[in-house]
Amino acid sequence: MHSSTWTSLLLLGLANLVPEPGKAIYTISNGAQNSVIALPINSNGLLSQGTSTPTGGAGSNVLVVNGNKKEPASPDALVSQAALTVAGNFLFAVNAGSNTVTMFAIDPQHPTKLTMLGKPIPVPGEFPNTVAASAKNQLVCVGSTGAKSGISCASFSARGIGKMDQLRPVGLNQTTPPVGPPSTISQVFFSGDEETLFATVKGNPATNTAGVLGVFPVDQPCDARDTASVSEEGKLTSVDGTIVVFGSSPIQGSTDLFVTDAAFGAAILSVDAETGAASVKNKATIEGQKATCWVAISPDTNTAFVTDVGLDRIVEVSLTDASIKSVTDLSANGDPGLIDLRAAGSFVYALSPGNGTTLPAVTVMDARSKKQIQHFQLKGLGASKNTQGVAVLV
Ligand SMILES: *[C@@H]1O[C@H](CO)[C@@H](O)[C@H](O)[C@H]1NC(C)=O
Ligand SMILES: *[C@@H]1O[C@H](CO)[C@@H](O)[C@H](O)[C@H]1NC(C)=O
């Protein structure tokens, strides 16, 4: 064979091995004037300066008990994963302080250019803190965790979001703003096949209440001209062995879910989407952890990367048996801890909102070498210690 043929074969092989990097990451400022901060991902996986686009809504903060006072929480203002999400070339962001959700179109040629579609849409709940969207079913669902709590969904099109349907309760009795982190909604997200909507709800160690998984099937219309909807009849399962169930991700190619638990680390749940039954299959007790709350599964390494708001490190966990694969200490970059994160290509993008003294930043880690390749400080885009959520356009 010609050496050029060998070269092409080699290049073909490498092209298969090295996944394309993502196109952009997004976070919300979650300030009084909420905005979406968009940062472009370069071909080498690194971030550069981006844009800030108002959502037309307001952010807010959960209250945390500190001695006999209640104070606004930050970092981790919304005690959630997925305060914003991407489906196709659309982006959805919650406005916890104005009880709305905003939809944007992403310009695929310029992924940091966002155009709001319609107006922010009112949700029937209070304090929306997490959003899920299905491109396949054109559905968006918002979890609200205030005095009126539960999950509400609507269909969407390129013209915007339709009317949100009635709240599906998740068994909470909260205030607006809620007092957390315990007993609040953590995340809403769709299964890999987008046929089920899941919700994770934190239990409360003080009252010995376990974490709850909500399972709501997507109903396909009988008539192809109608739209899909999320069933009002869901199942809420109190999952034995969990406590403060937080951010989650479906595990591709299985019906299992990977969930973090602020009380001990992480777990793999086996879930029967038909009956809604859920149980702990494997548990990862992460030594020295403070509050392991967010997860991203890397499509490249096929492992989970989890973060802790109280520790500046990323822990890699096996998707097969929840064993700890690596611990990357990032303390040299000076962040107090990490919250939401996403994986794209062979990189992991993890947000630190800072703490008011330390600036917000995104750490870019190579998922293979587990080395930090960039520490990108968010300056001048409205980011603060209230900043929450990470979404990625791949
Ligand atoms: C909800 O909580 C309030 C106090 O915060 C209490 O008075 C009320 O009884 C609770 N309701 C339910 C249904 O638990
Ligand atoms: C903010 O975080 C830095 C780095 O961990 C720490 O040195 C500093 O004391 C923190 N400041 C506050 C106000 O918590």
Coordinates of C-alpha atoms and ligand atoms in Angstrom, one line a residue:
M1 CA 0.0 0.0 0.0
H2 CA 1.1 3.6 -0.7
S3 CA 2.2 5.4 2.4
S4 CA -0.4 8.1 1.6
T5 CA -3.1 5.4 1.9
W6 CA -1.6 4.4 5.3
T7 CA -1.7 8.1 6.3
S8 CA -5.4 8.4 5.3
L9 CA -6.2 5.2 7.1
L10 CA -4.4 6.5 10.2
L11 CA -6.1 9.9 9.9
L12 CA -9.5 8.2 9.5
G13 CA -8.7 6.2 12.6
L14 CA -7.7 9.3 14.6
A15 CA -10.8 11.1 13.4
N16 CA -12.8 8.3 14.9
L17 CA -10.9 8.4 18.1
V18 CA -10.8 12.1 18.9
P19 CA -14.4 13.4 19.2
E20 CA -15.3 16.8 17.9
P21 CA -15.2 19.5 20.5
G22 CA -18.4 21.2 21.5
K23 CA -19.4 24.6 20.0
A24 CA -20.3 26.7 23.0
I25 CA -21.2 26.6 26.7
Y26 CA -23.9 28.6 28.4
T27 CA -24.6 29.7 32.0
I28 CA -27.1 32.1 33.5
S29 CA -26.0 35.2 35.5
N30 CA -29.1 34.6 37.8
G31 CA -28.9 38.3 38.8
A32 CA -31.7 40.8 39.3
Q33 CA -31.6 41.2 35.5
N34 CA -31.0 37.6 34.5
S35 CA -29.0 36.9 31.4
V36 CA -27.5 34.0 29.5
I37 CA -23.7 34.1 29.3
A38 CA -22.4 32.3 26.2
L39 CA -18.8 31.3 25.7
P40 CA -17.5 29.9 22.4
I41 CA -15.5 26.7 22.4
N42 CA -12.5 26.8 20.0
S43 CA -11.4 23.8 17.9
N44 CA -8.8 22.9 20.6
G45 CA -11.6 22.8 23.3
L46 CA -10.6 26.0 24.9
L47 CA -13.0 28.9 25.8
S48 CA -12.8 32.5 24.8
Q49 CA -14.7 35.7 25.6
G50 CA -18.4 35.5 24.8
T51 CA -21.7 37.3 25.0
S52 CA -24.3 38.2 27.5
T53 CA -28.0 38.2 26.5
P54 CA -30.8 39.3 28.8
T55 CA -33.6 36.7 29.5
G56 CA -36.2 39.4 30.3
G57 CA -36.6 37.8 33.7
A58 CA -35.1 37.9 37.2
G59 CA -32.8 35.5 39.1
S60 CA -33.1 34.7 42.8
N61 CA -31.5 32.8 45.7
V62 CA -32.6 29.9 47.9
L63 CA -32.3 30.8 51.6
V64 CA -29.9 28.8 53.8
V65 CA -30.1 28.7 57.5
N66 CA -27.0 30.1 59.2
G67 CA -27.3 30.0 63.0
N68 CA -30.7 31.6 63.6
K69 CA -30.7 33.7 60.4
K70 CA -31.7 32.8 56.9
E71 CA -29.4 34.1 54.2
P72 CA -29.4 34.0 50.4
A73 CA -27.4 31.1 49.2
S74 CA -24.4 31.7 46.9
P75 CA -22.5 30.0 45.4
D76 CA -25.2 27.5 44.4
A77 CA -28.0 30.1 44.5
L78 CA -30.6 27.8 42.9
V79 CA -29.5 24.4 44.5
S80 CA -30.1 22.8 41.1
Q81 CA -28.5 21.2 38.1
A82 CA -29.6 22.4 34.6
A83 CA -30.9 26.0 35.3
L84 CA -30.7 26.1 31.6
T85 CA -30.6 23.5 28.8
V86 CA -30.0 23.1 25.1
A87 CA -32.2 21.1 22.7
G88 CA -31.2 21.2 19.1
N89 CA -30.5 24.8 18.3
F90 CA -32.7 26.1 21.0
L91 CA -31.9 27.2 24.6
F92 CA -34.2 27.4 27.6
A93 CA -33.4 29.3 30.8
V94 CA -35.3 29.7 34.1
N95 CA -35.9 33.0 35.9
A96 CA -36.4 31.9 39.5
G97 CA -37.2 35.4 40.7
S98 CA -40.0 36.1 38.1
N99 CA -41.5 32.6 37.7
T100 CA -40.8 32.4 34.0
V101 CA -38.9 30.5 31.4
T102 CA -37.2 32.1 28.4
M103 CA -36.5 30.4 25.0
F104 CA -33.8 31.4 22.6
A105 CA -32.8 30.4 19.1
I106 CA -29.0 29.7 18.8
D107 CA -27.4 30.8 15.6
P108 CA -25.6 27.6 14.6
Q109 CA -22.9 29.6 12.7
H110 CA -22.4 31.9 15.7
P111 CA -23.4 29.9 18.7
T112 CA -22.9 32.8 21.1
K113 CA -25.6 34.8 19.2
L114 CA -28.9 34.2 20.9
T115 CA -32.3 35.5 19.8
M116 CA -35.2 35.4 22.3
L117 CA -38.3 33.7 20.9
G118 CA -41.5 35.4 22.1
K119 CA -41.5 36.6 25.6
P120 CA -40.6 34.9 28.9
I121 CA -43.4 32.4 29.5
P122 CA -45.0 32.3 33.0
V123 CA -44.8 28.9 34.8
P124 CA -47.6 27.9 37.2
G125 CA -45.1 27.2 40.0
E126 CA -42.9 29.5 42.1
F127 CA -39.1 29.6 42.1
P128 CA -38.3 27.6 38.8
N129 CA -34.8 26.3 39.3
T130 CA -34.3 23.6 36.6
V131 CA -35.4 23.0 33.0
A132 CA -35.4 20.0 30.7
A133 CA -36.1 19.9 26.9
S134 CA -36.7 17.2 24.4
A135 CA -35.8 18.1 20.8
K136 CA -37.4 14.8 19.6
N137 CA -40.8 15.6 21.2
Q138 CA -40.6 19.4 21.1
L139 CA -41.3 19.5 24.9
V140 CA -39.9 21.7 27.6
C141 CA -40.5 21.0 31.3
V142 CA -39.7 23.3 34.3
G143 CA -39.2 22.3 37.9
S144 CA -40.3 24.9 40.4
T145 CA -39.4 24.5 44.1
G146 CA -41.1 27.4 45.9
A147 CA -44.4 27.7 47.8
K148 CA -46.1 26.4 44.6
S149 CA -43.9 23.5 43.6
G150 CA -43.9 20.8 41.0
I151 CA -43.2 20.2 37.3
S152 CA -45.0 21.9 34.4
C153 CA -44.5 21.3 30.7
A154 CA -45.3 22.8 27.3
S155 CA -44.6 22.1 23.7
F156 CA -42.3 24.4 21.8
S157 CA -41.7 25.3 18.2
A158 CA -39.4 27.6 16.3
R159 CA -41.9 30.4 17.2
G160 CA -41.6 29.9 21.0
I161 CA -43.0 28.0 24.0
G162 CA -46.8 27.2 24.2
K163 CA -48.8 27.4 27.4
M164 CA -47.4 25.6 30.4
D165 CA -49.6 22.8 31.7
Q166 CA -50.7 22.3 35.3
L167 CA -48.2 21.5 38.0
R168 CA -47.3 17.8 38.7
P169 CA -46.6 17.9 42.5
V170 CA -43.5 16.3 43.8
G171 CA -44.5 16.2 47.5
L172 CA -42.8 19.4 48.7
N173 CA -44.1 21.9 51.2
Q174 CA -41.8 24.9 50.7
T175 CA -41.8 28.7 50.8
T176 CA -40.9 31.3 48.2
P177 CA -37.9 31.6 48.2
P178 CA -37.4 28.1 49.4
V179 CA -35.2 27.2 52.4
G180 CA -32.7 24.6 51.3
P181 CA -30.8 22.8 50.1
P182 CA -32.8 19.9 51.7
S183 CA -36.4 19.3 50.5
T184 CA -36.1 21.1 47.2
I185 CA -36.2 20.0 43.5
S186 CA -32.7 19.3 42.2
Q187 CA -33.2 18.6 38.5
V188 CA -35.6 17.7 35.7
F189 CA -34.2 15.8 32.7
F190 CA -35.3 13.4 29.9
S191 CA -34.1 9.8 29.5
G192 CA -31.7 9.0 26.7
D193 CA -34.5 8.0 24.4
E194 CA -36.5 11.1 25.5
E195 CA -39.5 8.9 26.3
T196 CA -39.5 9.6 30.1
L197 CA -39.1 12.7 32.1
F198 CA -37.3 12.3 35.4
A199 CA -37.1 14.6 38.4
T200 CA -34.8 14.3 41.4
V201 CA -36.0 15.7 44.7
K202 CA -33.7 16.1 47.8
G203 CA -34.6 14.4 51.0
N204 CA -33.7 15.8 54.4
P205 CA -31.1 14.2 56.7
A206 CA -32.6 16.1 59.7
T207 CA -36.0 14.3 59.3
N208 CA -34.5 11.1 57.9
T209 CA -36.3 11.6 54.6
A210 CA -34.8 9.8 51.6
G211 CA -34.4 11.3 48.1
V212 CA -37.2 11.0 45.6
L213 CA -37.2 10.1 42.0
G214 CA -40.1 11.3 39.9
V215 CA -40.9 9.3 36.7
F216 CA -43.3 10.7 34.1
P217 CA -43.8 8.9 30.8
V218 CA -44.0 10.9 27.5
D219 CA -47.3 10.2 25.8
Q220 CA -47.2 10.1 22.0
P221 CA -50.3 11.4 20.3
C222 CA -52.7 9.0 18.5
D223 CA -53.0 11.5 15.7
A224 CA -49.6 12.5 14.1
R225 CA -50.8 16.1 13.8
D226 CA -51.0 16.4 17.6
T227 CA -48.0 17.0 19.8
A228 CA -46.5 14.7 22.4
S229 CA -47.1 15.5 26.1
V230 CA -45.8 14.5 29.4
S231 CA -48.2 12.3 31.4
E232 CA -49.9 14.0 34.4
E233 CA -49.7 10.5 36.0
G234 CA -46.2 10.1 37.2
K235 CA -44.7 8.0 40.0
L236 CA -42.8 9.4 42.9
T237 CA -40.4 6.8 44.5
S238 CA -38.7 7.4 47.7
V239 CA -35.3 5.8 46.9
D240 CA -33.9 3.8 49.9
G241 CA -30.2 4.4 50.5
T242 CA -30.3 7.9 49.1
I243 CA -30.6 11.2 51.1
V244 CA -29.9 14.4 49.3
V245 CA -30.3 13.3 45.7
F246 CA -29.0 16.0 43.4
G247 CA -27.8 16.3 39.8
S248 CA -28.3 13.3 37.5
S249 CA -27.7 11.9 34.1
P250 CA -29.1 9.0 32.2
I251 CA -26.5 6.4 31.4
Q252 CA -26.6 5.8 27.6
G253 CA -27.3 2.3 26.4
S254 CA -29.0 1.4 29.7
T255 CA -32.1 2.3 31.7
D256 CA -29.9 3.2 34.7
L257 CA -29.4 6.7 36.1
F258 CA -26.3 8.2 37.6
V259 CA -27.2 10.4 40.5
T260 CA -25.1 12.5 42.9
D261 CA -26.0 12.7 46.5
A262 CA -24.8 15.6 48.6
A263 CA -24.8 13.4 51.7
F264 CA -22.2 10.9 50.6
G265 CA -21.2 11.1 46.9
A266 CA -23.0 9.4 44.1
A267 CA -25.0 6.3 43.1
I268 CA -26.2 4.3 40.1
L269 CA -30.0 3.7 40.2
S270 CA -31.7 1.0 38.4
V271 CA -35.0 2.3 37.1
D272 CA -38.0 0.6 35.6
A273 CA -39.5 3.4 33.5
E274 CA -42.8 1.4 33.1
T275 CA -43.6 1.1 36.8
G276 CA -41.4 4.0 38.0
A277 CA -39.7 1.8 40.5
A278 CA -36.1 2.8 41.4
S279 CA -33.4 1.3 43.6
V280 CA -29.8 1.8 44.4
K281 CA -27.6 -0.5 42.3
N282 CA -24.2 0.8 43.3
K283 CA -23.1 3.4 45.7
A284 CA -20.0 5.7 45.6
T285 CA -19.0 7.0 49.0
I286 CA -16.6 9.8 48.1
E287 CA -14.1 10.3 50.9
G288 CA -13.8 13.8 52.3
Q289 CA -16.7 15.1 50.2
K290 CA -18.7 18.1 51.4
A291 CA -21.6 18.3 48.9
T292 CA -21.3 16.3 45.7
C293 CA -24.1 17.7 43.6
W294 CA -23.4 17.8 39.9
V295 CA -22.5 15.3 37.2
A296 CA -21.6 15.2 33.6
I297 CA -21.0 11.9 31.7
S298 CA -18.2 12.2 29.2
P299 CA -19.1 10.5 25.9
D300 CA -15.3 10.2 25.3
T301 CA -14.3 8.3 28.5
N302 CA -17.7 6.9 29.2
T303 CA -17.3 7.8 32.9
A304 CA -19.1 10.3 35.2
F305 CA -17.3 13.5 36.4
V306 CA -18.8 14.9 39.6
T307 CA -18.2 18.2 41.4
D308 CA -18.6 19.5 45.0
V309 CA -19.5 23.1 45.9
G310 CA -17.2 22.9 48.9
L311 CA -14.1 21.4 47.2
D312 CA -12.1 22.5 44.2
R313 CA -11.7 19.1 42.5
I314 CA -13.3 16.8 40.0
V315 CA -13.9 13.2 40.8
E316 CA -14.3 10.6 38.1
V317 CA -16.7 7.7 38.8
S318 CA -17.3 4.4 36.9
L319 CA -20.7 4.0 35.2
T320 CA -20.5 0.2 35.7
D321 CA -19.9 -0.2 39.5
A322 CA -19.6 3.4 40.8
S323 CA -16.0 2.9 41.8
I324 CA -13.8 6.0 42.0
K325 CA -11.5 6.2 38.9
S326 CA -9.6 9.4 39.5
V327 CA -9.6 12.5 41.7
T328 CA -8.2 15.7 40.1
D329 CA -7.2 18.4 42.6
L330 CA -7.7 21.8 41.1
S331 CA -7.0 23.9 44.2
A332 CA -4.0 25.6 42.5
N333 CA -6.5 27.7 40.5
G334 CA -8.0 29.3 43.7
D335 CA -11.7 28.5 43.2
P336 CA -13.6 27.8 46.4
G337 CA -15.5 24.8 44.8
L338 CA -17.3 23.8 41.6
I339 CA -21.0 23.5 40.7
D340 CA -22.7 22.6 37.4
L341 CA -20.6 21.0 34.6
R342 CA -20.9 19.6 31.1
A343 CA -18.8 17.3 29.0
A344 CA -18.3 17.7 25.3
G345 CA -15.7 16.2 22.9
S346 CA -12.9 15.1 25.2
F347 CA -13.3 18.0 27.6
V348 CA -15.1 18.8 30.8
Y349 CA -16.4 22.3 31.5
A350 CA -17.0 23.0 35.2
L351 CA -18.4 26.2 36.7
S352 CA -17.2 27.9 39.9
P353 CA -19.4 31.0 40.7
G354 CA -16.6 32.1 43.1
N355 CA -17.8 33.6 46.4
G356 CA -17.9 37.3 45.8
T357 CA -14.2 37.6 46.5
T358 CA -13.0 35.0 44.1
L359 CA -14.3 35.7 40.6
P360 CA -16.5 33.2 38.8
A361 CA -14.6 30.9 36.4
V362 CA -15.0 27.9 34.2
T363 CA -12.3 25.2 34.5
V364 CA -11.7 23.2 31.3
M365 CA -10.3 19.7 32.0
D366 CA -9.0 17.2 29.5
A367 CA -11.2 14.1 30.3
R368 CA -8.5 11.7 29.2
S369 CA -5.4 13.2 31.0
K370 CA -7.5 14.7 33.9
K371 CA -5.4 17.8 33.6
Q372 CA -6.7 21.4 33.7
I373 CA -6.1 22.9 30.3
Q374 CA -7.7 26.3 31.0
H375 CA -9.1 28.3 33.9
F376 CA -11.3 30.9 32.2
Q377 CA -12.4 33.8 34.5
L378 CA -15.8 35.3 33.7
K379 CA -15.4 39.0 33.6
G380 CA -17.7 41.8 32.5
L381 CA -20.6 39.5 31.4
G382 CA -22.8 40.0 34.5
A383 CA -21.5 36.8 36.1
S384 CA -21.3 36.8 39.9
K385 CA -21.5 34.4 42.8
N386 CA -25.2 33.9 41.9
T387 CA -24.3 32.4 38.5
Q388 CA -25.8 28.9 38.0
G389 CA -26.2 26.1 35.5
V390 CA -24.1 24.9 32.5
A391 CA -25.4 23.9 29.1
V392 CA -23.4 22.9 26.0
L393 CA -24.1 23.0 22.3
V394 CA -22.3 20.0 20.7
Ligands
LIG1 C1 -46.4 23.0 55.4 O1 -45.5 23.8 56.2 C2 -46.2 24.7 57.0 C3 -45.1 25.4 57.8 O2 -44.0 25.7 57.1 C4 -47.1 24.0 58.0 O3 -47.8 24.9 58.8 C5 -48.1 23.1 57.2 O4 -48.9 22.3 58.0 C6 -47.4 22.2 56.2 N1 -48.3 21.5 55.3 C7 -48.2 20.2 55.0 C8 -49.3 19.7 54.1 O5 -47.4 19.5 55.5
LIG2 C1 -13.5 32.8 48.8 O1 -12.8 31.7 48.3 C2 -11.4 31.8 48.5 C3 -10.7 30.6 47.8 O2 -11.2 29.4 48.4 C4 -11.1 31.9 50.0 O3 -9.7 32.1 50.2 C5 -11.9 33.1 50.6 O4 -11.7 33.1 52.0 C6 -13.3 33.0 50.2 N1 -14.0 34.2 50.6 C7 -15.2 34.2 51.2 C8 -15.9 35.5 51.5 O5 -15.8 33.1 51.6

